[in-house]
Amino acid sequence: MIKNQLYKLITREFKPEDTIIDINSVKIGGKEIIVFAGPCAVENEEQTITIARNVKKSGAKILRGGAFKPRTSPYSFHGLGEEGLKLLAKAREITKMPVATEVMDTESINLICKYADILQVGSRNAQNFSLLKKLGKCDKPILLKRGMSSMLEEFLSAAEYILNEGNPNVILCERGIRTFETSTRNTLDLSIVPLIKQRTHLPIIVDPSHGTGLRNLVNPMSKAAIAAGADGLLIEVHHKPEIAKSDGQQSLNLVEFNNLMQELKTVSKAVGRDL
Ligand code: PEP
Ligand code: MN
Protein backbone atom coordinates (compact mmCIF):
# COMPACT_ATOMS: atom_id res chain seq x y z
CA MET A 1 0.00 0.00 0.00
CA ILE A 2 1.41 3.37 -0.98
CA LYS A 3 0.14 5.99 1.47
CA ASN A 4 2.32 8.90 0.44
CA GLN A 5 0.78 11.17 -2.18
CA LEU A 6 3.97 13.01 -3.12
CA TYR A 7 5.85 10.15 -4.72
CA LYS A 8 5.50 6.48 -5.53
CA LEU A 9 8.02 5.34 -8.15
CA ILE A 10 10.97 5.88 -5.85
CA THR A 11 9.49 3.93 -2.92
CA ARG A 12 10.36 0.47 -1.64
CA GLU A 13 6.65 -0.34 -1.75
CA PHE A 14 6.73 0.19 -5.51
CA LYS A 15 10.08 -1.55 -6.03
CA PRO A 16 11.44 -3.50 -3.04
CA GLU A 17 14.88 -4.33 -4.44
CA ASP A 18 17.78 -1.86 -4.57
CA THR A 19 18.30 0.00 -7.83
CA ILE A 20 21.80 -0.65 -9.11
CA ILE A 21 23.00 1.77 -11.75
CA ASP A 22 25.58 0.31 -14.10
CA ILE A 23 27.85 2.79 -15.87
CA ASN A 24 30.42 0.93 -17.97
CA SER A 25 30.58 -1.79 -15.30
CA VAL A 26 30.81 0.66 -12.39
CA LYS A 27 27.82 -0.39 -10.30
CA ILE A 28 26.33 2.25 -8.01
CA GLY A 29 24.00 0.93 -5.31
CA GLY A 30 25.49 -2.56 -5.06
CA LYS A 31 27.88 -4.04 -2.50
CA GLU A 32 30.80 -1.91 -3.59
CA ILE A 33 31.28 1.63 -2.25
CA ILE A 34 31.75 3.90 -5.27
CA VAL A 35 33.86 7.02 -4.83
CA PHE A 36 33.40 9.99 -7.15
CA ALA A 37 36.47 12.23 -6.96
CA GLY A 38 37.94 15.19 -8.77
CA PRO A 39 38.25 18.95 -8.70
CA CYS A 40 35.41 21.32 -7.92
CA ALA A 41 36.02 22.96 -11.28
CA VAL A 42 37.89 21.88 -14.39
CA GLU A 43 40.58 24.56 -14.72
CA ASN A 44 43.03 23.38 -17.38
CA GLU A 45 44.37 20.21 -19.00
CA GLU A 46 47.33 19.62 -16.71
CA GLN A 47 45.15 20.01 -13.60
CA THR A 48 42.37 17.74 -14.87
CA ILE A 49 44.58 14.93 -16.14
CA THR A 50 46.89 14.98 -13.11
CA ILE A 51 43.98 14.77 -10.70
CA ALA A 52 42.15 12.14 -12.78
CA ARG A 53 45.17 9.82 -13.02
CA ASN A 54 45.90 10.08 -9.32
CA VAL A 55 42.38 9.62 -7.97
CA LYS A 56 42.02 6.60 -10.22
CA LYS A 57 45.26 5.15 -8.83
CA SER A 58 43.90 5.66 -5.31
CA GLY A 59 40.70 3.78 -6.11
CA ALA A 60 38.14 6.36 -7.24
CA LYS A 61 35.71 4.93 -9.81
CA ILE A 62 34.14 8.09 -11.20
CA LEU A 63 35.74 11.40 -12.13
CA ARG A 64 33.84 14.50 -11.08
CA GLY A 65 34.51 18.05 -12.22
CA GLY A 66 32.50 21.15 -12.99
CA ALA A 67 32.58 22.80 -16.41
CA PHE A 68 29.54 24.98 -15.71
CA LYS A 69 29.78 26.29 -12.15
CA PRO A 70 26.95 27.87 -10.16
CA ARG A 71 28.70 30.52 -8.04
CA THR A 72 27.34 32.87 -5.44
CA SER A 73 29.00 35.88 -7.05
CA PRO A 74 28.77 36.82 -10.73
CA TYR A 75 32.44 37.83 -10.47
CA SER A 76 33.73 34.37 -9.47
CA PHE A 77 35.10 31.73 -11.87
CA HIS A 78 32.17 30.11 -13.66
CA GLY A 79 33.96 27.25 -15.35
CA LEU A 80 35.39 26.63 -18.80
CA GLY A 81 32.08 25.60 -20.40
CA GLU A 82 32.41 23.29 -23.42
CA GLU A 83 36.20 23.48 -23.23
CA GLY A 84 35.92 21.97 -19.74
CA LEU A 85 33.66 19.19 -21.01
CA LYS A 86 36.29 18.34 -23.63
CA LEU A 87 38.95 18.10 -20.95
CA LEU A 88 36.75 15.76 -18.92
CA ALA A 89 36.22 13.60 -22.00
CA LYS A 90 39.99 13.52 -22.53
CA ALA A 91 40.52 12.46 -18.91
CA ARG A 92 37.95 9.71 -19.42
CA GLU A 93 39.78 8.51 -22.51
CA ILE A 94 43.04 8.28 -20.56
CA THR A 95 41.74 6.83 -17.29
CA LYS A 96 38.62 4.97 -18.53
CA MET A 97 36.71 6.46 -15.60
CA PRO A 98 33.14 7.60 -16.31
CA VAL A 99 32.64 11.33 -15.87
CA ALA A 100 30.07 13.24 -13.79
CA THR A 101 29.49 16.96 -14.34
CA GLU A 102 26.87 19.54 -13.44
CA VAL A 103 24.07 20.64 -15.71
CA MET A 104 22.77 24.06 -14.68
CA ASP A 105 19.99 24.66 -17.18
CA THR A 106 17.77 23.01 -19.77
CA GLU A 107 19.60 24.72 -22.67
CA SER A 108 22.87 22.89 -22.00
CA ILE A 109 21.51 19.35 -21.48
CA ASN A 110 22.21 18.17 -25.03
CA LEU A 111 25.73 19.58 -25.03
CA ILE A 112 26.60 17.99 -21.69
CA CYS A 113 25.10 14.66 -22.76
CA LYS A 114 27.60 14.61 -25.65
CA TYR A 115 30.52 14.49 -23.20
CA ALA A 116 29.41 13.23 -19.77
CA ASP A 117 28.29 9.86 -18.40
CA ILE A 118 26.41 11.21 -15.37
CA LEU A 119 24.59 14.55 -15.18
CA GLN A 120 24.71 16.28 -11.82
CA VAL A 121 21.91 18.52 -10.58
CA GLY A 122 23.38 20.90 -8.03
CA SER A 123 21.89 21.92 -4.73
CA ARG A 124 20.81 25.28 -6.13
CA ASN A 125 18.75 23.56 -8.82
CA ALA A 126 17.31 20.80 -6.66
CA GLN A 127 13.78 22.08 -7.15
CA ASN A 128 14.12 23.43 -10.67
CA PHE A 129 11.19 21.38 -11.90
CA SER A 130 11.54 22.18 -15.60
CA LEU A 131 15.16 21.01 -15.46
CA LEU A 132 14.22 17.86 -13.52
CA LYS A 133 11.46 17.03 -16.01
CA LYS A 134 13.79 17.43 -19.00
CA LEU A 135 16.40 15.23 -17.31
CA GLY A 136 13.69 12.63 -16.88
CA LYS A 137 13.64 12.32 -20.67
CA CYS A 138 17.36 11.88 -20.95
CA ASP A 139 19.12 8.53 -21.20
CA LYS A 140 21.98 9.28 -18.78
CA PRO A 141 21.96 8.65 -15.01
CA ILE A 142 21.29 11.74 -12.89
CA LEU A 143 23.20 12.61 -9.72
CA LEU A 144 20.63 14.61 -7.76
CA LYS A 145 21.95 16.70 -4.92
CA ARG A 146 19.79 17.65 -1.96
CA GLY A 147 18.69 21.26 -1.99
CA MET A 148 20.39 23.23 0.76
CA SER A 149 17.04 23.79 2.43
CA SER A 150 15.19 20.71 1.19
CA MET A 151 13.34 18.50 3.62
CA LEU A 152 13.43 14.77 2.95
CA GLU A 153 10.00 14.90 1.32
CA GLU A 154 11.13 17.64 -1.05
CA PHE A 155 14.35 15.82 -1.90
CA LEU A 156 12.53 12.59 -2.68
CA SER A 157 9.81 14.39 -4.63
CA ALA A 158 12.51 15.96 -6.80
CA ALA A 159 13.77 12.46 -7.62
CA GLU A 160 10.20 11.39 -8.38
CA TYR A 161 10.00 14.13 -11.06
CA ILE A 162 12.87 12.47 -12.92
CA LEU A 163 11.54 8.92 -12.63
CA ASN A 164 8.06 10.08 -13.56
CA GLU A 165 9.34 11.28 -16.95
CA GLY A 166 10.91 7.90 -17.68
CA ASN A 167 14.47 8.01 -16.36
CA PRO A 168 14.85 5.38 -13.59
CA ASN A 169 18.56 6.05 -13.00
CA VAL A 170 18.81 8.58 -10.19
CA ILE A 171 21.60 8.68 -7.62
CA LEU A 172 20.73 10.78 -4.58
CA CYS A 173 23.41 12.87 -2.87
CA GLU A 174 23.35 14.28 0.65
CA ARG A 175 25.55 17.40 0.63
CA GLY A 176 24.56 19.17 3.81
CA ILE A 177 21.80 21.60 4.64
CA ARG A 178 21.84 25.15 5.88
CA THR A 179 21.26 25.47 9.61
CA PHE A 180 22.06 28.00 12.35
CA GLU A 181 25.52 26.43 12.72
CA THR A 182 28.24 28.54 11.16
CA SER A 183 31.40 26.62 12.11
CA THR A 184 30.86 24.34 9.11
CA ARG A 185 29.77 25.45 5.61
CA ASN A 186 26.66 23.25 5.85
CA THR A 187 25.36 20.72 8.37
CA LEU A 188 25.92 17.26 6.93
CA ASP A 189 22.74 15.35 7.66
CA LEU A 190 23.88 11.76 7.85
CA SER A 191 20.70 10.60 9.54
CA ILE A 192 18.95 11.01 6.21
CA VAL A 193 21.06 8.18 4.74
CA PRO A 194 19.48 5.23 6.59
CA LEU A 195 16.09 6.94 6.32
CA ILE A 196 16.43 7.17 2.56
CA LYS A 197 17.60 3.56 2.41
CA GLN A 198 14.42 2.52 4.23
CA ARG A 199 12.08 4.59 2.06
CA THR A 200 13.57 4.28 -1.40
CA HIS A 201 15.34 1.80 -3.62
CA LEU A 202 17.59 4.49 -5.10
CA PRO A 203 21.30 4.65 -4.31
CA ILE A 204 22.49 7.47 -2.06
CA ILE A 205 25.98 8.90 -1.85
CA VAL A 206 27.38 11.53 0.53
CA ASP A 207 29.40 14.65 -0.28
CA PRO A 208 31.42 15.55 2.83
CA SER A 209 33.32 18.24 0.91
CA HIS A 210 30.37 20.60 0.41
CA GLY A 211 28.74 19.10 3.51
CA THR A 212 31.41 20.50 5.81
CA GLY A 213 33.43 22.95 3.70
CA LEU A 214 36.53 22.03 5.70
CA ARG A 215 39.33 19.79 4.41
CA ASN A 216 40.12 18.23 7.77
CA LEU A 217 36.52 17.12 8.31
CA VAL A 218 36.29 15.25 5.01
CA ASN A 219 38.10 12.15 6.27
CA PRO A 220 36.05 11.55 9.46
CA MET A 221 32.74 12.38 7.79
CA SER A 222 33.52 10.05 4.87
CA LYS A 223 33.99 7.23 7.35
CA ALA A 224 30.79 8.17 9.16
CA ALA A 225 28.88 8.24 5.85
CA ILE A 226 29.94 4.72 4.95
CA ALA A 227 29.12 3.50 8.46
CA ALA A 228 25.66 5.08 8.06
CA GLY A 229 25.03 3.04 4.91
CA ALA A 230 25.93 5.36 2.03
CA ASP A 231 26.55 3.67 -1.33
CA GLY A 232 29.37 6.01 -2.18
CA LEU A 233 31.06 9.34 -1.65
CA LEU A 234 31.68 12.46 -3.67
CA ILE A 235 34.98 14.07 -2.75
CA GLU A 236 36.67 17.18 -4.08
CA VAL A 237 40.37 16.62 -4.77
CA HIS A 238 42.92 19.06 -6.16
CA HIS A 239 46.63 18.56 -6.84
CA LYS A 240 47.25 22.10 -5.53
CA PRO A 241 44.30 23.03 -3.29
CA GLU A 242 45.97 26.29 -2.27
CA ILE A 243 45.62 27.68 -5.81
CA ALA A 244 42.30 26.02 -6.76
CA LYS A 245 39.89 28.38 -8.54
CA SER A 246 37.02 27.18 -6.36
CA ASP A 247 36.52 25.29 -3.10
CA GLY A 248 40.24 24.85 -2.36
CA GLN A 249 39.57 25.05 1.39
CA GLN A 250 37.54 21.86 1.28
CA SER A 251 39.57 19.96 -1.34
CA LEU A 252 41.87 17.11 -0.32
CA ASN A 253 45.30 17.01 -1.89
CA LEU A 254 46.40 13.84 -3.68
CA VAL A 255 48.14 12.34 -0.66
CA GLU A 256 45.25 13.07 1.69
CA PHE A 257 42.86 11.45 -0.77
CA ASN A 258 45.03 8.38 -1.13
CA ASN A 259 45.28 8.00 2.66
CA LEU A 260 41.53 8.39 2.99
CA MET A 261 40.88 5.66 0.43
CA GLN A 262 43.16 3.29 2.33
CA GLU A 263 41.49 4.07 5.65
CA LEU A 264 37.99 3.64 4.20
CA LYS A 265 38.68 0.00 3.40
CA THR A 266 38.42 -1.03 7.05
CA VAL A 267 35.21 0.91 7.61
CA SER A 268 33.65 -0.52 4.44
CA LYS A 269 34.54 -4.04 5.49
CA ALA A 270 33.10 -3.49 8.96
CA VAL A 271 29.69 -2.71 7.45
CA GLY A 272 29.81 -5.53 4.92
CA ARG A 273 30.75 -3.45 1.89
CA ASP A 274 33.62 -3.67 -0.58
CA LEU A 275 35.87 -0.80 -1.58
C1 PEP B 1 29.60 20.79 -6.74
O1 PEP B 1 29.45 19.57 -6.56
O2 PEP B 1 30.60 21.29 -7.27
C2 PEP B 1 28.58 21.73 -6.21
C3 PEP B 1 28.48 22.97 -6.70
O3 PEP B 1 27.85 21.21 -5.23
P1 PEP B 1 26.49 21.71 -4.54
O4 PEP B 1 25.49 21.85 -5.64
O5 PEP B 1 26.19 20.60 -3.60
O6 PEP B 1 26.80 23.01 -3.85
MN1 MN C 1 32.67 22.63 -5.18
PDB file of N, CA, C and O in Angstrom, residues 9 15 50 52 75 82 84 106 111-112 140 165 192 196-197 206 212 216 229 250 269 272 275:
ATOM      1  N   LEU A   9       7.069   6.136  -7.369  1.00  0.00           N
ATOM      2  CA  LEU A   9       8.018   5.336  -8.154  1.00  0.00           C
ATOM      3  C   LEU A   9       9.340   5.087  -7.431  1.00  0.00           C
ATOM      4  O   LEU A   9      10.013   4.095  -7.678  1.00  0.00           O
ATOM      5  N   LYS A  15       8.991  -0.695  -5.551  1.00  0.00           N
ATOM      6  CA  LYS A  15      10.081  -1.554  -6.031  1.00  0.00           C
ATOM      7  C   LYS A  15      10.939  -1.942  -4.825  1.00  0.00           C
ATOM      8  O   LYS A  15      11.769  -1.148  -4.364  1.00  0.00           O
ATOM      9  N   THR A  50      46.115  15.369 -14.307  1.00  0.00           N
ATOM     10  CA  THR A  50      46.893  14.981 -13.111  1.00  0.00           C
ATOM     11  C   THR A  50      45.967  14.457 -12.024  1.00  0.00           C
ATOM     12  O   THR A  50      46.208  13.384 -11.434  1.00  0.00           O
ATOM     13  N   ALA A  52      42.863  13.350 -12.338  1.00  0.00           N
ATOM     14  CA  ALA A  52      42.152  12.137 -12.781  1.00  0.00           C
ATOM     15  C   ALA A  52      43.033  10.896 -12.629  1.00  0.00           C
ATOM     16  O   ALA A  52      42.614   9.880 -12.072  1.00  0.00           O
ATOM     17  N   TYR A  75      31.044  37.516 -10.150  1.00  0.00           N
ATOM     18  CA  TYR A  75      32.443  37.830 -10.472  1.00  0.00           C
ATOM     19  C   TYR A  75      33.400  36.660 -10.242  1.00  0.00           C
ATOM     20  O   TYR A  75      34.581  36.760 -10.512  1.00  0.00           O
ATOM     21  N   GLU A  82      32.172  24.453 -22.562  1.00  0.00           N
ATOM     22  CA  GLU A  82      32.409  23.286 -23.416  1.00  0.00           C
ATOM     23  C   GLU A  82      33.874  22.849 -23.405  1.00  0.00           C
ATOM     24  O   GLU A  82      34.183  21.654 -23.480  1.00  0.00           O
ATOM     25  N   GLY A  84      35.806  22.810 -20.944  1.00  0.00           N
ATOM     26  CA  GLY A  84      35.922  21.973 -19.743  1.00  0.00           C
ATOM     27  C   GLY A  84      35.352  20.582 -19.985  1.00  0.00           C
ATOM     28  O   GLY A  84      35.916  19.578 -19.511  1.00  0.00           O
ATOM     29  N   THR A 106      18.313  23.895 -18.730  1.00  0.00           N
ATOM     30  CA  THR A 106      17.770  23.010 -19.766  1.00  0.00           C
ATOM     31  C   THR A 106      18.496  23.204 -21.103  1.00  0.00           C
ATOM     32  O   THR A 106      18.673  22.245 -21.851  1.00  0.00           O
ATOM     33  N   LEU A 111      24.272  19.410 -24.941  1.00  0.00           N
ATOM     34  CA  LEU A 111      25.728  19.582 -25.030  1.00  0.00           C
ATOM     35  C   LEU A 111      26.421  18.704 -23.984  1.00  0.00           C
ATOM     36  O   LEU A 111      27.370  17.967 -24.296  1.00  0.00           O
ATOM     37  N   ILE A 112      25.955  18.750 -22.766  1.00  0.00           N
ATOM     38  CA  ILE A 112      26.603  17.993 -21.690  1.00  0.00           C
ATOM     39  C   ILE A 112      26.460  16.486 -21.919  1.00  0.00           C
ATOM     40  O   ILE A 112      27.387  15.720 -21.664  1.00  0.00           O
ATOM     41  N   LYS A 140      20.793   9.402 -19.646  1.00  0.00           N
ATOM     42  CA  LYS A 140      21.976   9.275 -18.776  1.00  0.00           C
ATOM     43  C   LYS A 140      21.528   9.281 -17.309  1.00  0.00           C
ATOM     44  O   LYS A 140      20.548   9.959 -16.958  1.00  0.00           O
ATOM     45  N   GLU A 165       9.204  10.978 -15.505  1.00  0.00           N
ATOM     46  CA  GLU A 165       9.343  11.276 -16.945  1.00  0.00           C
ATOM     47  C   GLU A 165      10.027  10.140 -17.682  1.00  0.00           C
ATOM     48  O   GLU A 165      10.309  10.233 -18.873  1.00  0.00           O
ATOM     49  N   ILE A 192      19.856  11.191   7.350  1.00  0.00           N
ATOM     50  CA  ILE A 192      18.954  11.010   6.209  1.00  0.00           C
ATOM     51  C   ILE A 192      19.347   9.763   5.397  1.00  0.00           C
ATOM     52  O   ILE A 192      18.529   9.215   4.655  1.00  0.00           O
ATOM     53  N   ILE A 196      16.625   7.299   4.013  1.00  0.00           N
ATOM     54  CA  ILE A 196      16.428   7.174   2.563  1.00  0.00           C
ATOM     55  C   ILE A 196      16.522   5.716   2.128  1.00  0.00           C
ATOM     56  O   ILE A 196      15.760   5.248   1.282  1.00  0.00           O
ATOM     57  N   LYS A 197      17.447   4.990   2.733  1.00  0.00           N
ATOM     58  CA  LYS A 197      17.603   3.563   2.407  1.00  0.00           C
ATOM     59  C   LYS A 197      16.326   2.787   2.750  1.00  0.00           C
ATOM     60  O   LYS A 197      15.971   1.836   2.068  1.00  0.00           O
ATOM     61  N   VAL A 206      27.204  10.384  -0.365  1.00  0.00           N
ATOM     62  CA  VAL A 206      27.382  11.532   0.534  1.00  0.00           C
ATOM     63  C   VAL A 206      28.558  12.382   0.067  1.00  0.00           C
ATOM     64  O   VAL A 206      29.603  11.852  -0.334  1.00  0.00           O
ATOM     65  N   THR A 212      30.712  19.875   4.680  1.00  0.00           N
ATOM     66  CA  THR A 212      31.406  20.497   5.813  1.00  0.00           C
ATOM     67  C   THR A 212      32.153  21.768   5.401  1.00  0.00           C
ATOM     68  O   THR A 212      32.315  22.676   6.204  1.00  0.00           O
ATOM     69  N   ASN A 216      39.799  19.227   6.742  1.00  0.00           N
ATOM     70  CA  ASN A 216      40.119  18.226   7.767  1.00  0.00           C
ATOM     71  C   ASN A 216      38.896  17.532   8.374  1.00  0.00           C
ATOM     72  O   ASN A 216      39.023  16.682   9.236  1.00  0.00           O
ATOM     73  N   GLY A 229      25.676   3.806   5.978  1.00  0.00           N
ATOM     74  CA  GLY A 229      25.031   3.043   4.906  1.00  0.00           C
ATOM     75  C   GLY A 229      25.056   3.682   3.531  1.00  0.00           C
ATOM     76  O   GLY A 229      24.356   3.218   2.615  1.00  0.00           O
ATOM     77  N   GLN A 250      38.161  23.135   0.930  1.00  0.00           N
ATOM     78  CA  GLN A 250      37.537  21.858   1.279  1.00  0.00           C
ATOM     79  C   GLN A 250      38.074  20.709   0.426  1.00  0.00           C
ATOM     80  O   GLN A 250      37.630  19.573   0.570  1.00  0.00           O
ATOM     81  N   LYS A 269      34.594  -2.622   5.131  1.00  0.00           N
ATOM     82  CA  LYS A 269      34.543  -4.039   5.486  1.00  0.00           C
ATOM     83  C   LYS A 269      33.692  -4.260   6.741  1.00  0.00           C
ATOM     84  O   LYS A 269      32.903  -5.215   6.819  1.00  0.00           O
ATOM     85  N   GLY A 272      30.153  -4.542   5.942  1.00  0.00           N
ATOM     86  CA  GLY A 272      29.815  -5.533   4.922  1.00  0.00           C
ATOM     87  C   GLY A 272      29.855  -5.038   3.487  1.00  0.00           C
ATOM     88  O   GLY A 272      29.187  -5.570   2.608  1.00  0.00           O
ATOM     89  N   LEU A 275      35.359  -2.070  -1.041  1.00  0.00           N
ATOM     90  CA  LEU A 275      35.870  -0.802  -1.582  1.00  0.00           C
ATOM     91  C   LEU A 275      37.110  -1.108  -2.407  1.00  0.00           C
ATOM     92  O   LEU A 275      38.017  -1.756  -1.909  1.00  0.00           O
TER      93      LEU A 275
END
